Each structure stands twice: as C-alpha cells, then as structure tokens.
Coordinates of N, CA and C and ligand atoms in Angstrom, one line a residue:
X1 N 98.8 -232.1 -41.0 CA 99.2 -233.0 -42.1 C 98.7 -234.4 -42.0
X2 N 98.4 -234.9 -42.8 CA 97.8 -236.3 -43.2 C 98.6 -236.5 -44.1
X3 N 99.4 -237.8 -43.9 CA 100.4 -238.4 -45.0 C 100.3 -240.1 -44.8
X4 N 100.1 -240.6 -46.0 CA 100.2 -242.0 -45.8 C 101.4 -242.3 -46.5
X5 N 102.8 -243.1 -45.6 CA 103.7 -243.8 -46.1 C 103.9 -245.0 -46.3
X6 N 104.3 -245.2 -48.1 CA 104.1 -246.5 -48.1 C 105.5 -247.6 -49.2
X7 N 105.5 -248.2 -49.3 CA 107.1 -249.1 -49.5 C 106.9 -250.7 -49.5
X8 N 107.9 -250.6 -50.0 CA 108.4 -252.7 -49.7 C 108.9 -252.9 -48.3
X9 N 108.6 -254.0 -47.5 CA 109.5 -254.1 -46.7 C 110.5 -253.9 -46.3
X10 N 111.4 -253.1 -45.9 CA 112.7 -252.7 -45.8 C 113.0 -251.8 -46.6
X11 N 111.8 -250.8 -47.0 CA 112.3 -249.6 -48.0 C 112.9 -248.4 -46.9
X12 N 112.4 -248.8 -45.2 CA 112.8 -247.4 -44.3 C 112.1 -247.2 -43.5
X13 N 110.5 -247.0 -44.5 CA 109.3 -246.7 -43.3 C 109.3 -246.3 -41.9
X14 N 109.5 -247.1 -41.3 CA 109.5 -246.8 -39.7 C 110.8 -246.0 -39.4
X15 N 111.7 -245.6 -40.2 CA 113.3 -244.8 -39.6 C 112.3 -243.1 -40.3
X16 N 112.1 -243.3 -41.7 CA 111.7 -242.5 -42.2 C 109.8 -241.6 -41.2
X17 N 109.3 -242.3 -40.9 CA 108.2 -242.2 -40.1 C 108.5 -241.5 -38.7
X18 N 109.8 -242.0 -38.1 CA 110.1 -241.4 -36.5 C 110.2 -240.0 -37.0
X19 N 111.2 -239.8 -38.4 CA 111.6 -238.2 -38.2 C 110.8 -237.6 -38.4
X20 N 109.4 -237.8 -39.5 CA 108.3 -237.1 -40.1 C 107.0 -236.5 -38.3
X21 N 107.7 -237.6 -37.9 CA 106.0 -237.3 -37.0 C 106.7 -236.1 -35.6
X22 N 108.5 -236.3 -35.8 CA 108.9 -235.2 -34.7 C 108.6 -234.1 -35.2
X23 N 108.6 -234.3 -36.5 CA 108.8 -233.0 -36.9 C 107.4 -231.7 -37.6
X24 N 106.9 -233.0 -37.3 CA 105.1 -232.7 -37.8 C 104.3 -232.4 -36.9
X25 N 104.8 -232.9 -35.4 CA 103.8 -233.3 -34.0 C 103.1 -234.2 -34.6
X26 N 102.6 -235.4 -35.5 CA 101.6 -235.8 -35.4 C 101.8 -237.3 -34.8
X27 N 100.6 -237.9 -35.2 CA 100.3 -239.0 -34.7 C 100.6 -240.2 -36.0
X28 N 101.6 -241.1 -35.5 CA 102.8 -242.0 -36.2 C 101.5 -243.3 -35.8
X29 N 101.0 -243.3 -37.2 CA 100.2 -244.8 -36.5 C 100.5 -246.5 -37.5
X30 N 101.4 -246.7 -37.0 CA 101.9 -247.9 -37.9 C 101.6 -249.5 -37.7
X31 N 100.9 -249.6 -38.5 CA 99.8 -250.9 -38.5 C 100.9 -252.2 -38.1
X32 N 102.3 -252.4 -38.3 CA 102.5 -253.6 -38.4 C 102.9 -253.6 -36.2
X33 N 103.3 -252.0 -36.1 CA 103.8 -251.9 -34.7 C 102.7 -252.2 -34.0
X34 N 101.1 -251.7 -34.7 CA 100.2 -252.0 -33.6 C 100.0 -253.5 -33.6
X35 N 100.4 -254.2 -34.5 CA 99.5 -255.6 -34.7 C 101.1 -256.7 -33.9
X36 N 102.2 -256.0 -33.5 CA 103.1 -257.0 -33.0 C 102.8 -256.6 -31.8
X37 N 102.5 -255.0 -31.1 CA 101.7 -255.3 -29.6 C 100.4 -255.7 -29.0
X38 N 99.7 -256.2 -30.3 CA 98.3 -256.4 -29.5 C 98.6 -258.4 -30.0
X39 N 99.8 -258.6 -30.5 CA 99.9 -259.7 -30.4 C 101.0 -260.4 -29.0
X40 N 102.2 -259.5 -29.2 CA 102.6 -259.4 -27.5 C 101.4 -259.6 -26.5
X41 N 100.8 -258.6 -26.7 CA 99.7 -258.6 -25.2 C 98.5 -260.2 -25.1
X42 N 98.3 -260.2 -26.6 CA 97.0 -261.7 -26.1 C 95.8 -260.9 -26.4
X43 N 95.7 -260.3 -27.2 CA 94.6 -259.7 -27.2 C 93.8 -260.3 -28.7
X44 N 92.4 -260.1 -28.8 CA 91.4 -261.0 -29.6 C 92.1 -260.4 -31.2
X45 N 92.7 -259.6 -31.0 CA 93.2 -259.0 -31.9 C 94.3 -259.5 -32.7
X46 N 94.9 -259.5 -31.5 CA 96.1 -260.2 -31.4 C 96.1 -261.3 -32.2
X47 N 94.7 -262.6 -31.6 CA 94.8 -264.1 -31.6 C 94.8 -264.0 -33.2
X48 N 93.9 -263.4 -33.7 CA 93.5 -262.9 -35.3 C 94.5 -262.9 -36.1
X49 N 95.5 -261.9 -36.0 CA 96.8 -261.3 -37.0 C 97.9 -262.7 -36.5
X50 N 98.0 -263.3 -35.5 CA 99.0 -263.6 -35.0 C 99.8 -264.7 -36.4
X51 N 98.7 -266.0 -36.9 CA 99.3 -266.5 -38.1 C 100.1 -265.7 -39.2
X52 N 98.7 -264.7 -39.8 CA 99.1 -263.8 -41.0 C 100.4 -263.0 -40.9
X53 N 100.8 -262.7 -39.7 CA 102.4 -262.0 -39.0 C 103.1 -262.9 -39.2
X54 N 103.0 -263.6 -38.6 CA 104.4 -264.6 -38.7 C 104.6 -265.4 -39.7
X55 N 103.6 -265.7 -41.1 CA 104.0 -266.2 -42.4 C 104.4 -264.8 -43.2
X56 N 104.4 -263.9 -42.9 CA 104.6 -262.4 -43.8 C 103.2 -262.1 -44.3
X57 N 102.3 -263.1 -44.6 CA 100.9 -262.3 -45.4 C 100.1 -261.4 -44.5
X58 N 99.2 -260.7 -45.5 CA 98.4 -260.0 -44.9 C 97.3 -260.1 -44.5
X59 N 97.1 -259.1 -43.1 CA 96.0 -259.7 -41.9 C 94.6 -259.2 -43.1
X60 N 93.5 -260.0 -42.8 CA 92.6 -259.7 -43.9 C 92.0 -258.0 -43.4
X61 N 91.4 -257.8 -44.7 CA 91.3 -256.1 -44.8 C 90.4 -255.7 -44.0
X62 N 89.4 -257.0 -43.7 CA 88.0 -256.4 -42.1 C 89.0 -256.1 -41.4
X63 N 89.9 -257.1 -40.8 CA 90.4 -256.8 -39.4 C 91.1 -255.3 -39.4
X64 N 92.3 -255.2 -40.8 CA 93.0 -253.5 -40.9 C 91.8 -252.9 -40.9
X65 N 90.8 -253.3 -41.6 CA 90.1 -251.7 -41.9 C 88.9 -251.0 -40.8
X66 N 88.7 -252.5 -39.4 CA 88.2 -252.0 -38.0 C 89.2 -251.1 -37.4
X67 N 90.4 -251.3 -37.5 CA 91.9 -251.6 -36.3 C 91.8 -250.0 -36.9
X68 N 92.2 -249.5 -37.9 CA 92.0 -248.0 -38.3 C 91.3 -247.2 -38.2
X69 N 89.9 -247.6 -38.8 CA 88.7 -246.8 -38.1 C 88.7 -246.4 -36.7
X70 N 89.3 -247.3 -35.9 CA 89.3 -246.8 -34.2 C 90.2 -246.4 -34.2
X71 N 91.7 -246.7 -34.8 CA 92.8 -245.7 -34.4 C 92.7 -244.1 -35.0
X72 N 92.3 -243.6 -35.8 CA 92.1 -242.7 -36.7 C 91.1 -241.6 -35.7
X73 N 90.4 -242.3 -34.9 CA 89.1 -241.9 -34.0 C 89.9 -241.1 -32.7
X74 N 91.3 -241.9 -32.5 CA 91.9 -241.7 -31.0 C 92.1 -239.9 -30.7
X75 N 92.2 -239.2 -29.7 CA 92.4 -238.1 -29.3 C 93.9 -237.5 -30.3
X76 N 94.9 -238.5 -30.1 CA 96.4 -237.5 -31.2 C 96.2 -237.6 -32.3
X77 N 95.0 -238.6 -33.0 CA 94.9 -237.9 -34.6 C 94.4 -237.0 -35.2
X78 N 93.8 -236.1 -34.2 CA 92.8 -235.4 -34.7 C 94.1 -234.1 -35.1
X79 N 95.3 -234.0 -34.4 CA 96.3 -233.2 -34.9 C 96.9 -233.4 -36.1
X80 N 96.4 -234.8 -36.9 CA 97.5 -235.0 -38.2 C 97.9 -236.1 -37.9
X81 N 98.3 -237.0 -39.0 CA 98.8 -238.6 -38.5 C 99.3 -238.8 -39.7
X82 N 100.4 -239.8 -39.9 CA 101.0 -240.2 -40.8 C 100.8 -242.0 -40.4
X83 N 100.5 -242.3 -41.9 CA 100.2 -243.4 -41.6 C 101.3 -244.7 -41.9
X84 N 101.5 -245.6 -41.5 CA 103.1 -246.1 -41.9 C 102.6 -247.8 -41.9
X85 N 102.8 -247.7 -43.4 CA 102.0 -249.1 -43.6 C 100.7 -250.0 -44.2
X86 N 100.2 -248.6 -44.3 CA 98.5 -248.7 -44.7 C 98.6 -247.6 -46.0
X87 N 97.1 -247.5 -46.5 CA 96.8 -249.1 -47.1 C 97.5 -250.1 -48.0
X88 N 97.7 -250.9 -47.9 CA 98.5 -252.1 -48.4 C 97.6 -252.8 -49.2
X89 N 96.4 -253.0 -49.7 CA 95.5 -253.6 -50.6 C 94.6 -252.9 -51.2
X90 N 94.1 -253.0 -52.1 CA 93.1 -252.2 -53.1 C 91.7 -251.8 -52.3
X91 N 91.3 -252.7 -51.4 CA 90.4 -253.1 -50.5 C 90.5 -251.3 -49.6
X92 N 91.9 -252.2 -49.2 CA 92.5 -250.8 -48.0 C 92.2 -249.5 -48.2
X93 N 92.4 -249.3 -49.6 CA 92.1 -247.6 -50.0 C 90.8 -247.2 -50.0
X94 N 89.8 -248.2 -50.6 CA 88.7 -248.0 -50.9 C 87.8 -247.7 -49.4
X95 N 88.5 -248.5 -48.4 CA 88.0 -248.4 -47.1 C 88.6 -247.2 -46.4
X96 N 89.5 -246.9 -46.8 CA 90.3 -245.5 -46.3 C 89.7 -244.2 -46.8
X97 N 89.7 -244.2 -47.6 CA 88.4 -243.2 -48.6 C 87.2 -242.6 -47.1
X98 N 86.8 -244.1 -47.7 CA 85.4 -243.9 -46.7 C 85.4 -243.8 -45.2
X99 N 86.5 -244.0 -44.8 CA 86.6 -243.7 -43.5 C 86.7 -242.4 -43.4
X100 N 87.7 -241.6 -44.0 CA 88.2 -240.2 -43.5 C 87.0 -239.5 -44.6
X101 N 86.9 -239.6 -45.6 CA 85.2 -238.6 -45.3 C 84.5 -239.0 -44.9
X102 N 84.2 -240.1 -43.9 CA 83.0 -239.8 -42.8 C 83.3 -239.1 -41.7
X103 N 84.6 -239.3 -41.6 CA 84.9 -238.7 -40.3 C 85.7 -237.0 -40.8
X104 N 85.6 -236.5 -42.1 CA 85.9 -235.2 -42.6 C 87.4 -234.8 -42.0
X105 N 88.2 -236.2 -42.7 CA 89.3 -235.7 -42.9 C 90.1 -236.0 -43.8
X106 N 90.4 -235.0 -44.6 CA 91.4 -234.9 -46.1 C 92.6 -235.4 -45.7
X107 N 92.7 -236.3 -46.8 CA 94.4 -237.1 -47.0 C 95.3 -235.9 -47.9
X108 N 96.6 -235.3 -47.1 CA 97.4 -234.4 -48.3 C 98.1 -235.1 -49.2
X109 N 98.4 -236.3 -48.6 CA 99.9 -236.6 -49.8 C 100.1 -238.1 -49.3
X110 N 100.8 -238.7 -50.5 CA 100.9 -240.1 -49.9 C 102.8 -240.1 -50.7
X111 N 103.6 -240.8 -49.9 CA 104.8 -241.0 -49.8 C 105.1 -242.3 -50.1
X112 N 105.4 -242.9 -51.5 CA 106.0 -244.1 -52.0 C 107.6 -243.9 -52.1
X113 N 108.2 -245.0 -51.0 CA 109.7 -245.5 -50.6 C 109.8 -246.2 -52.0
X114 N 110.9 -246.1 -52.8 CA 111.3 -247.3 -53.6 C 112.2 -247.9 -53.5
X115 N 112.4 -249.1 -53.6 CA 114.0 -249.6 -53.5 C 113.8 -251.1 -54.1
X116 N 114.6 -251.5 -54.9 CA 114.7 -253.0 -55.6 C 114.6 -254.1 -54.2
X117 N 114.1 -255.4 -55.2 CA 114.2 -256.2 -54.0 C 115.5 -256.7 -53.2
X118 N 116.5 -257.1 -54.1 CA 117.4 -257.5 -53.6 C 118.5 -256.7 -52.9
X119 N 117.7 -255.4 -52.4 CA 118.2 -254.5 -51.5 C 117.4 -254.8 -49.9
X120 N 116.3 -254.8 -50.4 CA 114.8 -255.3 -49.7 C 115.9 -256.7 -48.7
X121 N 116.0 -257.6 -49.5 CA 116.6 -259.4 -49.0 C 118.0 -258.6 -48.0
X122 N 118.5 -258.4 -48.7 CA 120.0 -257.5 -47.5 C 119.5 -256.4 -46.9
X123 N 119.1 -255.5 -46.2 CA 118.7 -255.2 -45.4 C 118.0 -255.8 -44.5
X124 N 116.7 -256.2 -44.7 CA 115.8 -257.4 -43.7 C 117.2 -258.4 -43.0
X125 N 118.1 -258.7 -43.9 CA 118.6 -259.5 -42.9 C 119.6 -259.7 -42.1
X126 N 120.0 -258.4 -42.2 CA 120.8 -257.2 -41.3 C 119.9 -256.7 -40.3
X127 N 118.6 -256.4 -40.2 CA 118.2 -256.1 -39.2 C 117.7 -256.3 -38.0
X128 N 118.0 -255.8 -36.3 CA 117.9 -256.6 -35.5 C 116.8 -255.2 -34.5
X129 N 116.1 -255.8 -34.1 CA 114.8 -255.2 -32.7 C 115.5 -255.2 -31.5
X130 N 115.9 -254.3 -30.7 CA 116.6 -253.9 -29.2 C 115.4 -254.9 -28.7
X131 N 115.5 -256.1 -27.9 CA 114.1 -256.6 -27.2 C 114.0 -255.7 -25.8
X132 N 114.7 -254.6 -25.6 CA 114.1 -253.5 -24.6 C 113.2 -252.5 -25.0
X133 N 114.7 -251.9 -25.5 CA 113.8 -250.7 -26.0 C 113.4 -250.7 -27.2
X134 N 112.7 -251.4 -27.8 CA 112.6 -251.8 -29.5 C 113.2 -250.8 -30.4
X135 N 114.6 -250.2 -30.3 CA 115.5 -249.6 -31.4 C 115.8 -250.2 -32.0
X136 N 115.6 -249.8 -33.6 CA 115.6 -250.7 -34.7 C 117.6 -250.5 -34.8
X137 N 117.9 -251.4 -35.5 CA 119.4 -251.5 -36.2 C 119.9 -252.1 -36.9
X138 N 120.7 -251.9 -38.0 CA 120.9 -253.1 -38.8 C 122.6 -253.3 -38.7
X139 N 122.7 -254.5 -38.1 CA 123.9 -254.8 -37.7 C 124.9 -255.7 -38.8
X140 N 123.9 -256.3 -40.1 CA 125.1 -257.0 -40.9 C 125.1 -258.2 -39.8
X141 N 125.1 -259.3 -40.7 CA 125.2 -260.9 -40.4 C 126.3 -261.1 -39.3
X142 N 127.7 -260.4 -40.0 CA 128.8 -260.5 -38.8 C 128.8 -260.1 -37.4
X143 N 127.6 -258.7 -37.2 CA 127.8 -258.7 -36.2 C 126.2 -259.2 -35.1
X144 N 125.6 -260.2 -35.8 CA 124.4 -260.5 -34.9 C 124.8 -260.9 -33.7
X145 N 124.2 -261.5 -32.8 CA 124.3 -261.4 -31.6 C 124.8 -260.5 -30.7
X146 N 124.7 -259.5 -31.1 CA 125.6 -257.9 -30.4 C 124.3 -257.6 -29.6
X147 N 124.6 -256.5 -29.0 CA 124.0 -255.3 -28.4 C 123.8 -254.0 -28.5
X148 N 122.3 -253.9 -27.9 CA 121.6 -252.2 -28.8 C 122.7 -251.5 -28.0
X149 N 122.7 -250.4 -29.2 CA 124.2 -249.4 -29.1 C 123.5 -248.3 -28.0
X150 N 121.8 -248.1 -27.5 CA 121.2 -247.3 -27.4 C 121.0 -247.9 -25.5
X151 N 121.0 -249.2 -25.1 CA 120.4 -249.5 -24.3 C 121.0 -250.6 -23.3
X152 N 122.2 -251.4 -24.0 CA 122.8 -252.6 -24.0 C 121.8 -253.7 -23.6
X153 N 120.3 -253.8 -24.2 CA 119.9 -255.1 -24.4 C 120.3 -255.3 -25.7
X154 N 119.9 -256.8 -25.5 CA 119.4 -257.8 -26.3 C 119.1 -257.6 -27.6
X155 N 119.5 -258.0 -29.2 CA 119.1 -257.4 -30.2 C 118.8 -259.0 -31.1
X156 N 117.0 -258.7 -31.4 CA 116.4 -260.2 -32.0 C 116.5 -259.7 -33.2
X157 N 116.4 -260.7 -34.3 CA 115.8 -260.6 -35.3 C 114.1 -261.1 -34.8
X158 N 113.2 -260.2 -35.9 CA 111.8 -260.5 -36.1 C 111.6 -261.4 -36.3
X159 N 110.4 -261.8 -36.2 CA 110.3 -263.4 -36.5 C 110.4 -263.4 -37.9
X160 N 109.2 -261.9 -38.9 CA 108.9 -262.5 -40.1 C 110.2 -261.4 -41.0
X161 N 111.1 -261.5 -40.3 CA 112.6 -261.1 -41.0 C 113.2 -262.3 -41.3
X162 N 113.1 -263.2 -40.9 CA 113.5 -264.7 -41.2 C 113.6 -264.8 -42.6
X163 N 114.8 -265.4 -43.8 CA 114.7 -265.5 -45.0 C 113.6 -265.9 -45.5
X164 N 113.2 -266.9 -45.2 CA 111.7 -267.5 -45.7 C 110.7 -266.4 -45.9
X165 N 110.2 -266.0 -44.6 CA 109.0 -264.8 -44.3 C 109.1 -263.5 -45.0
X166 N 110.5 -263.2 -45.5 CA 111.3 -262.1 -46.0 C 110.7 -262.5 -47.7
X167 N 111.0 -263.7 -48.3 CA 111.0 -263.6 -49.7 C 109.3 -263.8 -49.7
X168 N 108.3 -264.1 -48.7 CA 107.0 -264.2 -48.6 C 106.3 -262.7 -48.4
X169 N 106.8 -262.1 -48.0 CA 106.7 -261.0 -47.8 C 106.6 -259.7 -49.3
X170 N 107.7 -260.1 -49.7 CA 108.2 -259.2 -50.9 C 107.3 -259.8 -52.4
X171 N 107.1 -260.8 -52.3 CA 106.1 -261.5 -53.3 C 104.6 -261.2 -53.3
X172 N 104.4 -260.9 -51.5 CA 102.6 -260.2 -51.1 C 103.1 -258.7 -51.6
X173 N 104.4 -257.8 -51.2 CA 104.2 -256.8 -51.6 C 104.0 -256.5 -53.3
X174 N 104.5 -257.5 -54.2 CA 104.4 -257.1 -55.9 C 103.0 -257.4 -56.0
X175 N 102.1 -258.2 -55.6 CA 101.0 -259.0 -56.1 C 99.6 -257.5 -55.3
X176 N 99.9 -257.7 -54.5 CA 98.6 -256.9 -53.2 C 99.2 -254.9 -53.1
X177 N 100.5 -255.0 -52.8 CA 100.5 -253.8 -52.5 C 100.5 -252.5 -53.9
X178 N 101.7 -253.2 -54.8 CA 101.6 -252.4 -56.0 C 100.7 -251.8 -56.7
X179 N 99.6 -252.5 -56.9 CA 98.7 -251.9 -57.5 C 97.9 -250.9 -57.1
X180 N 98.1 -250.6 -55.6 CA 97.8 -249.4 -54.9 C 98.4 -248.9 -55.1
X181 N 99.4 -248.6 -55.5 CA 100.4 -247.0 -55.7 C 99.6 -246.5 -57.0
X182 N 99.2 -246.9 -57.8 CA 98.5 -246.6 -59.2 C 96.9 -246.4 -59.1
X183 N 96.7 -246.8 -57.7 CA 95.2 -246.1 -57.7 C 95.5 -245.1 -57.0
X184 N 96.1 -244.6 -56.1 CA 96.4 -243.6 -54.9 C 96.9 -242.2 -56.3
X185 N 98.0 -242.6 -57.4 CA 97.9 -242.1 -58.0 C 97.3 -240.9 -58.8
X186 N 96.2 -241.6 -59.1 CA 94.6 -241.0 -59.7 C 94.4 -240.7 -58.8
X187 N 94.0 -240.6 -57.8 CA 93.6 -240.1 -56.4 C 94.1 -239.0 -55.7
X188 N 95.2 -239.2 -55.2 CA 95.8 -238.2 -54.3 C 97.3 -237.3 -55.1
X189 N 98.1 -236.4 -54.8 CA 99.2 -236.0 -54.4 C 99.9 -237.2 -54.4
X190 N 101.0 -237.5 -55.0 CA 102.1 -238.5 -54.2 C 103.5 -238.4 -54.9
X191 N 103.9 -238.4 -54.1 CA 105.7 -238.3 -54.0 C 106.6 -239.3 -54.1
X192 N 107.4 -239.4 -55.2 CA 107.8 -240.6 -55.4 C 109.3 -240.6 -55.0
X193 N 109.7 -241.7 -53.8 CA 111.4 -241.4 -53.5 C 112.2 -242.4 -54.0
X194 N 113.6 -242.3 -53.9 CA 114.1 -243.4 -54.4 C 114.6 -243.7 -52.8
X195 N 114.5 -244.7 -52.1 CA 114.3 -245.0 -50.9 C 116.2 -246.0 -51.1
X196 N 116.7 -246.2 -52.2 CA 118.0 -247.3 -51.9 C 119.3 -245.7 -51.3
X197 N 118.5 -244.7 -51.0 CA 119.5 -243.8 -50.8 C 120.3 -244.1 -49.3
X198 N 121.3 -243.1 -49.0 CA 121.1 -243.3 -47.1 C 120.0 -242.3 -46.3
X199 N 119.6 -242.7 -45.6 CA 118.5 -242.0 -44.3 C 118.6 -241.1 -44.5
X200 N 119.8 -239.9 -44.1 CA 119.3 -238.9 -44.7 C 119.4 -238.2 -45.8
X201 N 120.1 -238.9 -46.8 CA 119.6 -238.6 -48.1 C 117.9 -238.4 -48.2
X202 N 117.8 -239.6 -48.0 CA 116.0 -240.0 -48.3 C 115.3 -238.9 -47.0
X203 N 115.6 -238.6 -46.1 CA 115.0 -237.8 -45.4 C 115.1 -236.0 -46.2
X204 N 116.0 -236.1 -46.4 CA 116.1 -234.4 -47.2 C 115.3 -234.1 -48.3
X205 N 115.4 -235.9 -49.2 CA 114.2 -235.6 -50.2 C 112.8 -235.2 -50.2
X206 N 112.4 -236.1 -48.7 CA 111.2 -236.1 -48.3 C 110.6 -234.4 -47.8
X207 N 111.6 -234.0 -46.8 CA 111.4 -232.7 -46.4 C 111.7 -231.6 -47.5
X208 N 112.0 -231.6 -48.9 CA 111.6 -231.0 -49.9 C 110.6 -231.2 -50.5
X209 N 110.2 -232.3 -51.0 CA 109.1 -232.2 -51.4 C 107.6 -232.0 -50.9
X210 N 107.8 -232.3 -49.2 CA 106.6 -231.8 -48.3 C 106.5 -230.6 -48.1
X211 N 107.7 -229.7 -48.7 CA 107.6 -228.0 -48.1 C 106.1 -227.5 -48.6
X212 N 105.7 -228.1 -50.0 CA 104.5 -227.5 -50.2 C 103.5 -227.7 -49.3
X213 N 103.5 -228.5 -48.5 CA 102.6 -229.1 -47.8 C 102.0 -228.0 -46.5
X214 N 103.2 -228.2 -46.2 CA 103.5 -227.7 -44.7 C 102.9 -226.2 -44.6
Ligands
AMP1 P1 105.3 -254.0 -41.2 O1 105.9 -253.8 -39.9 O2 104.7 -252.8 -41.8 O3 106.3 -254.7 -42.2 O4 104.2 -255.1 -41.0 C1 104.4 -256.4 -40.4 C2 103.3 -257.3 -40.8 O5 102.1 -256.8 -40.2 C3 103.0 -257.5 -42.2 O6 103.8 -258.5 -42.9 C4 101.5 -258.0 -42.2 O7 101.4 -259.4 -41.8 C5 101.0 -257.1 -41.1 N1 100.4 -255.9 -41.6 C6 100.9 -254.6 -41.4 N2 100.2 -253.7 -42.0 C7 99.2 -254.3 -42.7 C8 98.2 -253.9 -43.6 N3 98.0 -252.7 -43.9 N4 97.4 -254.9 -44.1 C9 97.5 -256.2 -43.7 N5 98.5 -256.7 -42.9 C10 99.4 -255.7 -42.4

C-alpha cells in the first residue's frame, strides 16, 4: 500500500497514521516528525527547516522534495509507506509524481482529514508532546502542566502549537495546501473523511473505505 495522508493541522494525522502503518506493516514517513529530529540533532538539515518550523510556514519544496527522494529510497519503503504530511504544495505533487515513477512506484490512494478551523484552534491547544517518550495527548488548558499518562514524563506544548504559530499555520494551510487536494483529485483515488469525528470513529471510516485497497 502507498497512501498519502493529508489534513489541516490538528485534523489527527499522526494518531490516524500510527494505526494505518500497524496495520499495513508499512513505513509511516512523516515530514514534520522527520524535520523536528534532524532539527533536535543539528543537522544541515536541520539548520535549513529550523526558522520555517517554528513560524508554522513551509520549509521550501527543494529542501521537502530532496528530504523524500532519499526517504522514499530507504530499505522499509520498498514494503509500502504512508505518507503523513506530504505533499503540502502544488510544487510537492508535481515533484512527487516524478519521483515515484522514476523509481516505479504507484500511489493507491490519498486520504483527506477534514475538520473546520476552529476545531483546528481547540485542539492544537490542548495538545501536549511526552518530552520522553514523545506520546502525543491532548490534555485541555486545565490540565497543562500534568504528566504523560504513558511514561510519567514531562508533557511540552510544541513550539509551533503556540496560538500565534497555530493561526500561521492554518492560513499556510487554506492558501498552499488546499489547492492540492483538487489536483490529487484529477489524479489519484481519494477518500474524503470528516476528521471532527472521535479517533475511532475516523479510524473505522478509514478502514472501510481502504478495504478496496487492501
Ligand atoms: P506537521 O507535524 O506535519 O504539522 O509539520 C510541522 C511543520 O513542519 C510544518 O508547520 C512545516 O513547517 C514543516 N513541514 C512538514 N511537512 C512539510 C511539507 N510537506 N512541506 C513543507 N513544510 C513541511
């Protein structure tokens, strides 16, 4: 399976992505997770994305569209990958295209999360990162400063969950990202969810409508 999932900010992605890839065996390759550890680490990579992360915009499409080419290349994708995050600009698909037929591999289906913004604004800021074991959670304002229920560390908010980076974020996604769902359209298979459900509501939908796939 080859699946690209894609959403607003806080439509699920990464909750909806852990179950898809257990359940698929494949290879879960999520652009924003790669680009906060090669910025953790200090890497040239890193130095690159590091501004465009932390204002919410997006890292320019040379840098996504090297950073995939080599992840796409790695030994676990040749089993099937789901992509969580990509492509996010007009640029992105047209480079996505050409990547996977050079390298002769068919995209099945692409997965659009939907959820209004001001579901988008309350979630993001309920949400808090385990600084251990990075388990995501969304704890609601009342209870920030708590602890992962998974690990008893430490639970941060993101940097670019911050209200500022949050309503910067959701403004890149109407302008840059939308208009990819309407080329991908013309292009591929795609599945449209209503993403304001609960997890596994949205997860039951998803695993029906990929039965064809599978
Ligand atoms: P995410 O975790 O998917 O919300 O991504 C976090 C941040 O990483 C985004 O706000 C962007 O700054 C950057 N990012 C992730 N994926 C992409 C992409 N496909 N194109 C450009 N920037 C990206």
């Amino acid at each position: 399976m080859r699946i690209m999932l894609l959403g607003a900010p806080g439509s699920g992605k990464g909750t909806q992505a852990a179950l898809l890839k257990e359940r698929y065996g494949i290879a879960h390759i999520s652009t924003g997770d790669i680009l906060r550890s090669e910025v953790a680490r200090g890497t040239d990579l890193g130095h690159k994305a590091e501004p465009f992360v932390k204002q919410g915009k997006l890292v320019p499409d040379d840098v996504m569209l090297g950073m995939i080419e080599a992840r796409l290349a790695e030994p676990d994708a040749m089993r099937g990958w789901l992509l969580d995050g990509f492509p996010r600009t007009l640029v992105q698909v047209h480079g996505l295209v050409d990547v996977t037929e050079r390298i002769g591999q068919k995209i099945d289906v692409g997965i659009i999360l939907h959820v209004a913004p001001e579901i988008v604004v309350r979630r993001l800021s309920g949400r808090r990162n385990c600084a251990n074991c990075k388990a995501v959670t969304n704890v609601g304002d009342a209870a920030a400063g708590g602890v992962c229920a998974k690990c008893g560390g430490p639970l941060v908010l993101r940097d670019d969950d911050e209200p500022e980076t949050v309503r910067n974020r959701i403004q890149v996604f109407g302008r840059e990202t939308q208009p990819v769902f309407e080329l991908l359209r013309g292009r591929y298979d795609v599945i449209d969810i209503d993403a304001a459900q609960g997890q596994e509501q949205v997860a039951d939908a998803i695993w029906k409508a990929l039965s064809k796939y599978a």
